[in-house]
Short mmCIF file of C-alpha atoms and ligand atoms in Angstrom, two decimals:
data_model
loop_
_atom_site.label_atom_id
_atom_site.label_comp_id
_atom_site.label_asym_id
_atom_site.label_seq_id
_atom_site.Cartn_x
_atom_site.Cartn_y
_atom_site.Cartn_z
CA MET A 5 76.65 107.94 89.05
CA SER A 6 75.46 108.84 92.51
CA SER A 7 76.43 112.20 93.88
CA ALA A 8 78.53 110.54 96.59
CA VAL A 9 80.66 108.90 93.93
CA THR A 10 81.03 112.12 91.97
CA ILE A 11 81.92 114.14 95.05
CA TRP A 12 84.44 111.59 96.29
CA LYS A 13 86.10 111.48 92.89
CA ALA A 14 86.57 115.23 93.04
CA ALA A 15 87.73 115.04 96.66
CA LEU A 16 90.34 112.42 95.78
CA GLY A 17 91.54 114.67 92.98
CA GLU A 18 92.15 117.44 95.51
CA LEU A 19 93.59 115.18 98.18
CA GLU A 20 96.06 113.83 95.68
CA LEU A 21 97.45 117.34 95.35
CA GLN A 22 97.63 117.87 99.08
CA VAL A 23 99.40 114.76 100.31
CA SER A 24 102.58 113.07 99.13
CA ARG A 25 102.39 110.50 96.38
CA PRO A 26 103.26 107.44 98.50
CA ASN A 27 100.83 108.66 101.12
CA PHE A 28 98.08 108.93 98.54
CA GLN A 29 98.91 105.58 96.98
CA THR A 30 98.88 103.78 100.29
CA TRP A 31 95.95 105.33 102.06
CA PHE A 32 93.64 107.02 99.60
CA LYS A 33 93.90 105.25 96.29
CA ASP A 34 91.63 102.33 97.13
CA THR A 35 88.97 104.26 98.99
CA THR A 36 85.46 104.62 97.58
CA ALA A 37 82.27 106.55 98.27
CA LEU A 38 79.59 104.47 99.94
CA ALA A 39 76.96 107.03 100.80
CA TYR A 40 76.31 110.70 101.45
CA ASP A 41 73.10 111.97 103.01
CA GLY A 42 73.93 115.67 102.99
CA GLU A 43 75.53 115.38 106.40
CA THR A 44 77.50 112.19 106.88
CA PHE A 45 79.85 111.00 104.22
CA LEU A 46 80.60 107.30 104.33
CA VAL A 47 83.96 106.40 102.83
CA GLY A 48 84.74 102.78 101.93
CA THR A 49 88.24 101.50 102.71
CA PRO A 50 89.98 98.27 101.73
CA ASN A 51 90.78 97.14 105.28
CA ASN A 52 90.86 97.91 108.99
CA PHE A 53 94.34 99.18 108.86
CA VAL A 54 93.51 101.89 106.35
CA THR A 55 90.37 102.78 108.28
CA GLU A 56 92.35 103.27 111.45
CA TYR A 57 95.00 105.30 109.76
CA LEU A 58 92.58 107.63 107.99
CA GLU A 59 90.46 107.97 111.11
CA LYS A 60 93.47 108.98 113.17
CA ASN A 61 95.49 111.03 110.76
CA GLN A 62 93.47 112.30 107.86
CA ARG A 63 89.97 112.88 109.08
CA SER A 64 90.19 116.66 109.36
CA LEU A 65 91.90 117.07 106.00
CA ILE A 66 89.22 114.93 104.36
CA GLU A 67 86.41 116.80 106.07
CA LYS A 68 87.91 120.14 105.07
CA THR A 69 88.14 118.98 101.47
CA LEU A 70 84.56 117.71 101.42
CA ILE A 71 83.25 120.90 103.01
CA GLY A 72 85.04 122.88 100.32
CA LEU A 73 83.30 120.85 97.65
CA THR A 74 79.80 120.56 99.10
CA ARG A 75 79.65 123.90 100.96
CA HIS A 76 78.02 122.04 103.84
CA SER A 77 79.35 120.79 107.09
CA VAL A 78 80.29 117.17 106.58
CA ARG A 79 81.12 114.40 109.01
CA VAL A 80 83.21 111.59 107.64
CA ARG A 81 82.85 107.97 108.62
CA PHE A 82 84.92 105.09 107.34
CA GLN A 83 83.84 101.56 106.65
CA ILE A 84 85.48 98.57 105.04
CA ALA A 85 84.01 97.94 101.61
CA TRP A 86 84.48 95.82 98.57
CA GLU A 87 83.97 96.49 94.95
CA THR A 88 81.76 93.83 93.44
CA GLY A 89 82.44 92.56 89.94
CA ASP A 90 80.05 95.01 88.31
CA GLY A 91 81.78 98.07 89.67
CA GLU A 92 79.36 98.62 92.53
CA VAL A 93 80.67 99.14 96.00
CA THR A 94 79.08 97.42 98.93
CA PRO A 95 79.80 97.63 102.61
CA ARG A 96 81.26 94.38 103.72
CA PRO A 97 79.18 92.00 105.82
CA GLU A 98 80.11 92.34 109.47
CA ASN A 99 80.57 88.66 110.14
CA ASP A 100 83.27 88.09 107.57
CA THR A 101 86.37 86.97 109.43
CA ALA A 102 88.67 87.37 106.46
CA ALA A 103 87.54 90.99 106.36
CA LEU A 104 89.46 91.62 109.53
CA TYR A 105 92.62 90.85 107.69
CA GLY A 106 91.82 92.91 104.64
CA PHE A 107 91.30 90.10 102.15
CA ASN A 108 89.11 90.37 99.09
CA PRO A 109 86.47 87.66 99.60
CA HIS A 110 86.40 87.02 95.87
CA TYR A 111 90.10 86.14 95.74
CA THR A 112 89.80 82.51 96.79
CA PHE A 113 91.22 79.25 95.48
CA ASP A 114 87.74 78.31 94.29
CA ASN A 115 87.64 81.34 92.04
CA PHE A 116 91.12 80.82 90.64
CA VAL A 117 91.25 79.21 87.21
CA VAL A 118 94.28 76.98 86.81
CA GLY A 119 96.13 76.74 83.49
CA PRO A 120 99.64 75.96 82.26
CA GLY A 121 100.90 79.47 83.09
CA ASN A 122 99.96 79.40 86.76
CA ARG A 123 99.83 75.71 87.65
CA LEU A 124 102.98 75.66 89.74
CA ALA A 125 102.19 78.92 91.50
CA HIS A 126 98.71 77.67 92.30
CA ALA A 127 99.91 74.31 93.60
CA ALA A 128 102.56 75.97 95.74
CA ALA A 129 100.09 78.50 97.10
CA LEU A 130 97.59 75.81 97.96
CA GLY A 131 100.26 73.69 99.62
CA VAL A 132 101.46 76.60 101.69
CA ALA A 133 97.94 77.55 102.72
CA GLN A 134 97.03 74.05 103.81
CA HIS A 135 100.24 73.44 105.70
CA ALA A 136 100.88 76.96 106.90
CA ALA A 137 101.69 75.77 110.39
CA LYS A 138 104.51 73.61 109.05
CA ALA A 139 106.03 76.27 106.80
CA THR A 140 107.24 73.72 104.28
CA TYR A 141 108.34 76.05 101.54
CA ASN A 142 109.63 79.09 103.28
CA PRO A 143 109.37 81.66 101.91
CA LEU A 144 107.02 81.14 99.02
CA PHE A 145 108.01 83.74 96.46
CA LEU A 146 105.50 84.37 93.65
CA TYR A 147 106.42 86.64 90.78
CA ALA A 148 104.69 87.81 87.61
CA GLY A 149 103.82 90.85 85.56
CA PRO A 150 100.77 92.95 86.44
CA GLY A 151 97.27 91.52 86.41
CA LEU A 152 98.27 87.86 86.41
CA GLY A 153 96.91 86.79 89.77
CA LYS A 154 99.62 87.44 92.39
CA THR A 155 97.33 89.30 94.74
CA HIS A 156 94.53 86.85 94.08
CA LEU A 157 96.72 83.91 95.17
CA LEU A 158 98.04 85.82 98.15
CA HIS A 159 94.55 86.55 99.44
CA ALA A 160 93.50 82.97 98.73
CA ILE A 161 96.36 81.73 100.90
CA GLY A 162 95.41 84.17 103.63
CA GLN A 163 91.77 83.18 103.68
CA GLU A 164 92.55 79.49 103.69
CA ALA A 165 95.05 80.03 106.48
CA VAL A 166 92.46 81.86 108.58
CA ARG A 167 90.19 78.86 108.13
CA GLN A 168 93.01 76.69 109.44
CA GLY A 169 93.19 78.82 112.55
CA GLN A 170 96.29 80.74 111.54
CA ARG A 171 96.73 84.44 112.06
CA PRO A 172 98.11 86.14 108.98
CA VAL A 173 99.57 89.61 108.90
CA HIS A 174 99.10 91.02 105.50
CA THR A 175 100.68 94.09 103.96
CA SER A 176 102.36 95.40 100.82
CA GLY A 177 105.89 96.56 100.19
CA GLU A 178 104.56 100.09 99.91
CA GLN A 179 102.55 99.94 103.10
CA PHE A 180 105.36 98.28 105.02
CA THR A 181 107.66 101.11 103.99
CA GLN A 182 105.15 103.79 104.95
CA GLU A 183 104.44 102.24 108.29
CA PHE A 184 108.11 101.81 109.00
CA VAL A 185 108.87 105.44 108.23
CA GLU A 186 106.01 106.60 110.41
CA ALA A 187 106.88 104.26 113.25
CA ILE A 188 110.39 105.66 113.32
CA ARG A 189 109.18 109.23 113.19
CA GLU A 190 106.68 108.70 115.95
CA GLN A 191 109.08 106.54 117.95
CA ARG A 192 106.81 103.55 117.83
CA ALA A 193 109.33 101.17 116.32
CA ASP A 194 108.64 98.59 119.02
CA ASP A 195 104.92 98.44 118.29
CA PHE A 196 105.71 98.12 114.64
CA ARG A 197 108.09 95.26 115.23
CA ALA A 198 105.72 93.52 117.60
CA ARG A 199 102.86 93.68 115.11
CA TYR A 200 104.83 91.94 112.41
CA ARG A 201 106.47 89.46 114.71
CA SER A 202 103.14 88.29 116.02
CA ALA A 203 102.27 86.85 112.61
CA ASP A 204 101.69 83.15 112.07
CA ILE A 205 102.02 83.94 108.42
CA LEU A 206 103.57 87.08 107.04
CA MET A 207 102.25 88.04 103.63
CA ILE A 208 103.85 90.84 101.65
CA ASP A 209 102.35 91.83 98.33
CA ASP A 210 104.47 93.64 95.74
CA VAL A 211 107.64 93.50 97.77
CA HIS A 212 109.52 95.22 94.93
CA ALA A 213 108.28 98.52 96.40
CA ILE A 214 111.07 98.32 98.99
CA SER A 215 113.65 98.61 96.20
CA GLY A 216 116.21 101.26 96.98
CA LYS A 217 114.92 101.84 100.52
CA GLU A 218 117.80 100.75 102.64
CA GLN A 219 116.45 101.22 106.14
CA THR A 220 113.17 99.57 105.30
CA GLN A 221 115.10 96.66 103.85
CA GLU A 222 117.17 96.37 106.99
CA CYS A 223 114.01 96.27 109.06
CA PHE A 224 112.39 93.79 106.72
CA PHE A 225 115.50 91.62 106.80
CA ASN A 226 115.30 91.40 110.58
CA THR A 227 111.59 90.71 110.58
CA PHE A 228 112.10 88.04 107.96
CA ASN A 229 114.83 86.34 109.95
CA ASP A 230 112.90 86.36 113.20
CA LEU A 231 109.83 84.83 111.62
CA HIS A 232 111.78 82.38 109.54
CA ASN A 233 113.73 81.19 112.56
CA ALA A 234 110.52 80.80 114.47
CA GLY A 235 109.21 78.55 111.71
CA ARG A 236 106.51 80.95 110.59
CA GLN A 237 105.39 80.89 106.99
CA ILE A 238 106.28 83.86 104.80
CA VAL A 239 104.68 84.56 101.44
CA ILE A 240 105.97 87.24 99.11
CA THR A 241 104.87 88.50 95.72
CA SER A 242 106.91 90.60 93.35
CA ASP A 243 106.89 91.84 89.79
CA ARG A 244 110.22 90.12 89.11
CA PRO A 245 112.44 87.31 90.40
CA PRO A 246 114.81 88.10 93.32
CA LYS A 247 117.91 88.13 91.12
CA GLU A 248 116.50 90.95 89.05
CA MET A 249 115.72 93.14 92.04
CA SER A 250 118.85 95.14 91.57
CA ARG A 251 118.04 97.72 94.22
CA VAL A 252 117.36 95.18 96.90
CA GLU A 253 120.26 94.12 99.13
CA GLU A 254 121.82 90.85 98.10
CA ARG A 255 121.29 89.22 101.45
CA LEU A 256 117.55 89.83 101.08
CA GLN A 257 117.56 88.59 97.50
CA SER A 258 119.17 85.40 98.65
CA ARG A 259 116.67 85.00 101.52
CA PHE A 260 113.90 85.28 98.95
CA GLU A 261 115.40 82.34 97.12
CA TRP A 262 115.56 80.09 100.15
CA GLY A 263 112.17 78.50 99.75
CA LEU A 264 110.13 78.01 96.65
CA MET A 265 109.95 80.47 93.79
CA ALA A 266 107.13 80.24 91.29
CA ASP A 267 106.31 82.54 88.42
CA ILE A 268 103.02 83.09 86.66
CA GLN A 269 103.01 83.32 82.89
CA PRO A 270 100.30 85.05 80.85
CA PRO A 271 97.28 82.79 80.36
CA ASP A 272 96.93 80.78 77.19
CA TYR A 273 93.78 80.91 75.08
CA GLU A 274 92.04 78.09 76.94
CA THR A 275 92.69 79.67 80.31
CA ARG A 276 91.47 83.06 79.15
CA ARG A 277 88.34 81.38 77.89
CA ALA A 278 87.80 79.53 81.16
CA ILE A 279 88.22 82.74 83.16
CA LEU A 280 85.70 84.55 80.97
CA LEU A 281 83.21 81.72 81.33
CA ALA A 282 83.58 81.76 85.09
CA ARG A 283 83.14 85.53 85.26
CA ALA A 284 80.12 85.43 82.97
CA GLU A 285 78.59 82.81 85.21
CA ASP A 286 79.19 85.01 88.27
CA ALA A 287 77.32 87.74 86.41
CA HIS A 288 74.52 85.32 85.45
CA THR A 289 75.13 85.94 81.78
CA GLU A 290 75.76 83.59 78.93
CA LEU A 291 78.30 84.53 76.30
CA THR A 292 77.79 83.43 72.73
CA PRO A 293 80.69 81.47 71.25
CA ASP A 294 81.51 84.44 68.99
CA VAL A 295 81.76 86.93 71.80
CA LEU A 296 83.72 84.50 73.92
CA GLU A 297 86.12 83.92 71.07
CA MET A 298 86.51 87.62 70.47
CA LEU A 299 87.21 88.45 74.11
CA ALA A 300 89.52 85.49 74.63
CA SER A 301 91.62 86.54 71.64
CA GLU A 302 92.47 89.84 73.29
CA ALA A 303 94.06 91.00 76.52
CA ARG A 304 96.55 88.20 76.33
CA ARG A 305 98.95 89.49 78.88
CA ASN A 306 96.74 90.67 81.65
CA ILE A 307 93.76 89.04 83.32
CA ARG A 308 92.66 92.31 84.87
CA GLU A 309 92.26 93.68 81.37
CA LEU A 310 90.48 90.55 80.22
CA GLU A 311 87.95 90.99 83.02
CA GLY A 312 87.75 94.71 82.35
CA ASN A 313 86.79 94.09 78.73
CA LEU A 314 84.07 91.68 79.76
CA ASN A 315 82.72 94.07 82.39
CA ARG A 316 82.66 96.88 79.87
CA ILE A 317 80.62 94.82 77.46
CA LEU A 318 78.20 93.66 80.13
CA ALA A 319 77.74 97.22 81.36
CA TYR A 320 77.08 98.41 77.83
CA ALA A 321 74.54 95.67 77.22
CA SER A 322 72.71 96.44 80.43
CA LEU A 323 72.63 100.18 79.71
CA LEU A 324 71.13 99.49 76.30
CA ARG A 325 69.03 96.62 77.60
CA ALA A 326 70.39 94.63 74.69
CA GLU A 327 71.69 91.12 74.12
CA VAL A 328 75.44 90.62 74.16
CA THR A 329 76.16 90.05 70.48
CA THR A 330 79.51 90.34 68.71
CA ASP A 331 78.26 93.52 67.18
CA LEU A 332 77.43 95.04 70.52
CA ALA A 333 80.71 93.78 71.94
CA HIS A 334 82.65 95.50 69.18
CA LYS A 335 80.74 98.72 69.76
CA ALA A 336 81.24 98.54 73.50
CA MET A 337 84.96 98.15 73.08
CA LYS A 338 85.13 101.00 70.63
CA ASP A 339 82.74 103.48 72.23
CA ILE A 340 83.36 103.21 75.90
CA ALA A 341 87.12 103.22 76.05
CA PRO A 342 89.93 102.61 73.67
CA GLN A 343 91.35 99.17 74.21
CA SER A 344 94.55 99.35 76.13
CA THR A 345 96.02 96.46 74.22
CA PRO A 346 95.37 96.75 70.51
CA LEU A 347 94.56 93.62 68.60
CA LEU A 348 97.88 91.98 68.11
CA PRO A 349 99.09 91.32 64.63
CA ALA A 350 100.37 87.91 63.85
CA PRO A 351 104.15 87.69 64.12
CA GLU A 352 104.21 86.99 60.37
CA LEU A 353 103.27 90.58 59.64
CA ALA A 354 106.09 91.94 61.76
CA LEU A 355 108.52 89.56 60.07
CA ARG A 356 107.36 90.61 56.63
CA LEU A 357 107.76 94.32 57.39
CA VAL A 358 111.18 93.84 58.91
CA ALA A 359 112.36 91.70 56.01
CA GLU A 360 111.16 94.34 53.57
CA ASN A 361 112.94 97.13 55.36
CA PHE A 362 116.21 95.21 55.61
CA ALA A 363 115.96 93.93 52.05
CA THR A 364 116.06 90.35 53.16
CA THR A 365 113.42 87.61 53.26
CA VAL A 366 111.23 86.07 55.95
CA ASP A 367 112.85 82.72 55.23
CA ASP A 368 116.25 84.16 56.00
CA LEU A 369 114.96 85.64 59.26
CA LEU A 370 113.70 82.21 60.25
CA GLY A 371 116.78 80.42 58.97
CA HIS A 372 120.40 80.27 60.01
CA ARG A 373 122.14 83.02 58.06
CA ARG A 374 124.45 84.90 60.36
CA ASP A 375 125.58 87.82 58.22
CA LYS A 376 125.30 91.18 59.90
CA VAL A 377 122.21 92.44 58.08
CA THR A 378 120.17 89.28 58.60
CA ALA A 379 121.19 89.05 62.25
CA GLN A 380 120.29 92.66 62.86
CA ALA A 381 116.95 92.30 61.10
CA ARG A 382 116.17 89.24 63.19
CA HIS A 383 116.99 91.18 66.35
CA VAL A 384 114.73 94.03 65.30
CA ALA A 385 111.88 91.61 64.65
CA MET A 386 112.31 90.16 68.14
CA TYR A 387 112.48 93.64 69.62
CA LEU A 388 109.29 94.79 67.95
CA LEU A 389 107.40 91.64 68.89
CA LYS A 390 108.46 91.96 72.50
CA GLN A 391 107.52 95.62 72.60
CA ARG A 392 104.10 94.96 71.17
CA GLY A 393 103.48 92.55 73.98
CA GLY A 394 101.08 89.65 74.03
CA LEU A 395 103.71 87.03 73.32
CA SER A 396 106.09 85.54 75.83
CA LEU A 397 109.80 85.54 75.06
CA ALA A 398 109.54 81.83 74.35
CA GLU A 399 106.69 82.38 71.91
CA ILE A 400 108.64 85.10 70.12
CA GLY A 401 111.66 82.83 69.86
CA GLN A 402 109.42 80.10 68.54
CA SER A 403 107.95 82.31 65.85
CA LEU A 404 111.47 83.21 64.72
CA GLY A 405 112.55 79.76 63.70
CA GLY A 406 112.58 78.09 67.11
CA ARG A 407 115.05 80.29 68.96
CA GLY A 408 115.30 80.37 72.73
CA ALA A 409 113.84 82.94 75.13
CA SER A 410 117.28 84.12 76.22
CA THR A 411 118.21 84.87 72.61
CA VAL A 412 115.14 87.06 72.38
CA SER A 413 115.98 88.77 75.61
CA HIS A 414 119.54 89.52 74.43
CA ALA A 415 118.29 90.75 71.09
CA TYR A 416 115.89 93.07 72.87
CA GLU A 417 118.64 94.56 75.00
CA LYS A 418 120.97 94.91 72.06
CA VAL A 419 118.41 96.72 69.93
CA SER A 420 117.48 98.98 72.87
CA ARG A 421 121.15 99.95 73.20
CA ASP A 422 121.59 100.47 69.47
CA ILE A 423 118.52 102.69 69.34
CA GLU A 424 119.99 104.87 72.07
CA ALA A 425 123.30 105.03 70.26
CA SER A 426 122.16 105.70 66.73
CA PRO A 427 119.41 108.10 65.67
CA VAL A 428 119.47 106.62 62.17
CA PHE A 429 118.86 103.12 63.44
CA CYS A 430 116.21 104.46 65.79
CA ARG A 431 114.39 106.10 62.87
CA ARG A 432 114.50 102.87 60.96
CA VAL A 433 112.98 100.82 63.75
CA GLU A 434 110.33 103.51 64.25
CA ASP A 435 109.43 103.34 60.56
CA ILE A 436 108.78 99.65 60.81
CA ARG A 437 106.83 100.09 63.99
CA GLN A 438 104.59 102.71 62.42
CA LYS A 439 103.78 100.43 59.53
CA LEU A 440 103.07 97.62 61.96
CA ASP A 441 100.80 99.82 64.09
CA ALA A 442 98.93 100.97 60.99
CA LYS A 443 97.89 97.43 60.06
P1 ADP B 502 98.36 90.98 90.18
O1 ADP B 502 98.36 91.07 91.68
O2 ADP B 502 99.30 89.93 89.66
O3 ADP B 502 98.57 92.29 89.50
P2 ADP B 502 95.61 90.25 90.56
O4 ADP B 502 95.78 89.12 91.51
O5 ADP B 502 95.13 91.55 91.11
O6 ADP B 502 96.93 90.47 89.72
O7 ADP B 502 94.62 89.75 89.40
C1 ADP B 502 93.97 90.66 88.52
C2 ADP B 502 92.55 90.19 88.30
O8 ADP B 502 92.55 88.97 87.57
C3 ADP B 502 91.80 89.90 89.58
O9 ADP B 502 90.47 90.31 89.44
C4 ADP B 502 91.89 88.39 89.73
O10 ADP B 502 90.77 87.87 90.41
C5 ADP B 502 91.89 87.95 88.29
N1 ADP B 502 92.65 86.70 88.09
C6 ADP B 502 93.98 86.59 87.99
N2 ADP B 502 94.34 85.31 87.78
C7 ADP B 502 93.20 84.60 87.76
C8 ADP B 502 92.90 83.20 87.57
N3 ADP B 502 93.86 82.30 87.35
N4 ADP B 502 91.60 82.85 87.61
C9 ADP B 502 90.63 83.76 87.80
N5 ADP B 502 90.84 85.06 87.97
C10 ADP B 502 92.11 85.49 87.96
MG1 MG B 503 98.65 92.77 92.87
#
């Protein structure tokens, strides 16, 4: 690790203690160290907007912090930068137009692998990007759990739109809120409004961050209406569908549903495999079938994790100057960091343990008996499988004798409530879970 990286890591640690959490999340979290020559410290930022903000508002705090750490006088400069796949940070080429808008050049349609879980979202995103001027589906509302490609699609839309001569304005729910609060405080509400209303396309990533923030929502509502009425395309991503955004005003929820909503489901095995192959090719590496199989069998819920695992293995191989074998892959996963998602047991194991504990049988869990014990055991099995992750509600229902996703969802809520209500029941579920985790 270069000294710049080490110093900046320490500086971020201190800055995190000195500024508020939302402030840190919005402005500091995605910064990186680009270079330090003993005098000038070059900080990488994700986009122009962050550069401007830090330049104007945080320069002296950052310099003070760096001086404290290095015991030298330090001048800070900011520059837009991107992390490349292998964890290195490079200043961004000057001529990159998308850079102006803060898009990750890697997040393009070309680099997006399409599979059953994201087909609709991809098609909708592509349609919107190519016909941005017509605003056919307005808004486009994409939702999915973390690491499934929301931001990737959003940036892909933005970059395509720039190519079509459109001017996107691109922000996140968090950043929108921050900016709004600051604009009000500094009495610059008009500038703020003007900036957003000048957009040909308004793109808001992770809109759920405005949950519970009434004034921000009011402001967003007005911005939304103005742009929508003017026929400008709006694209929104969120971690959940509008109806489930309980702390977002209903009128906004219903606006979100006006256009096209598309969700992204976790990738199936084939898609995970295709993504790994594409990433390996980017890295000019070939993966053996064994290693590919091993990686594709894990990180089922989150593509960021899938890529992280691959990167870890490639880094390990390059440090050891060794070939990427299954053996090395296993070591890399074990030595470098504990896997965040443990290997998932087959649902059969969970069913067996639950059946044992409830003195019933797997066949009964899969069958149609409705007596209280069997029903409760079935619910617990669904609960444990959902908590373990890696399977969609539909898959869990399927593995429990072909039941529907909503049944699983109800079972999950019921068991959660029962666990709260009864320590004895809670203990029992925990016992099963421990056995399951031990396998
Ligand atoms: P989210 O915004 O939903 O949390 P991201 O868009 O940040 O997820 O995606 C996480 C990582 O996975 C990114 O590196 C992204 O490029 C990659 N990724 C997600 N979906 C795909 C896909 N379908 N094909 C290729 N890479 C993908
Ligand atoms: Mg995202």
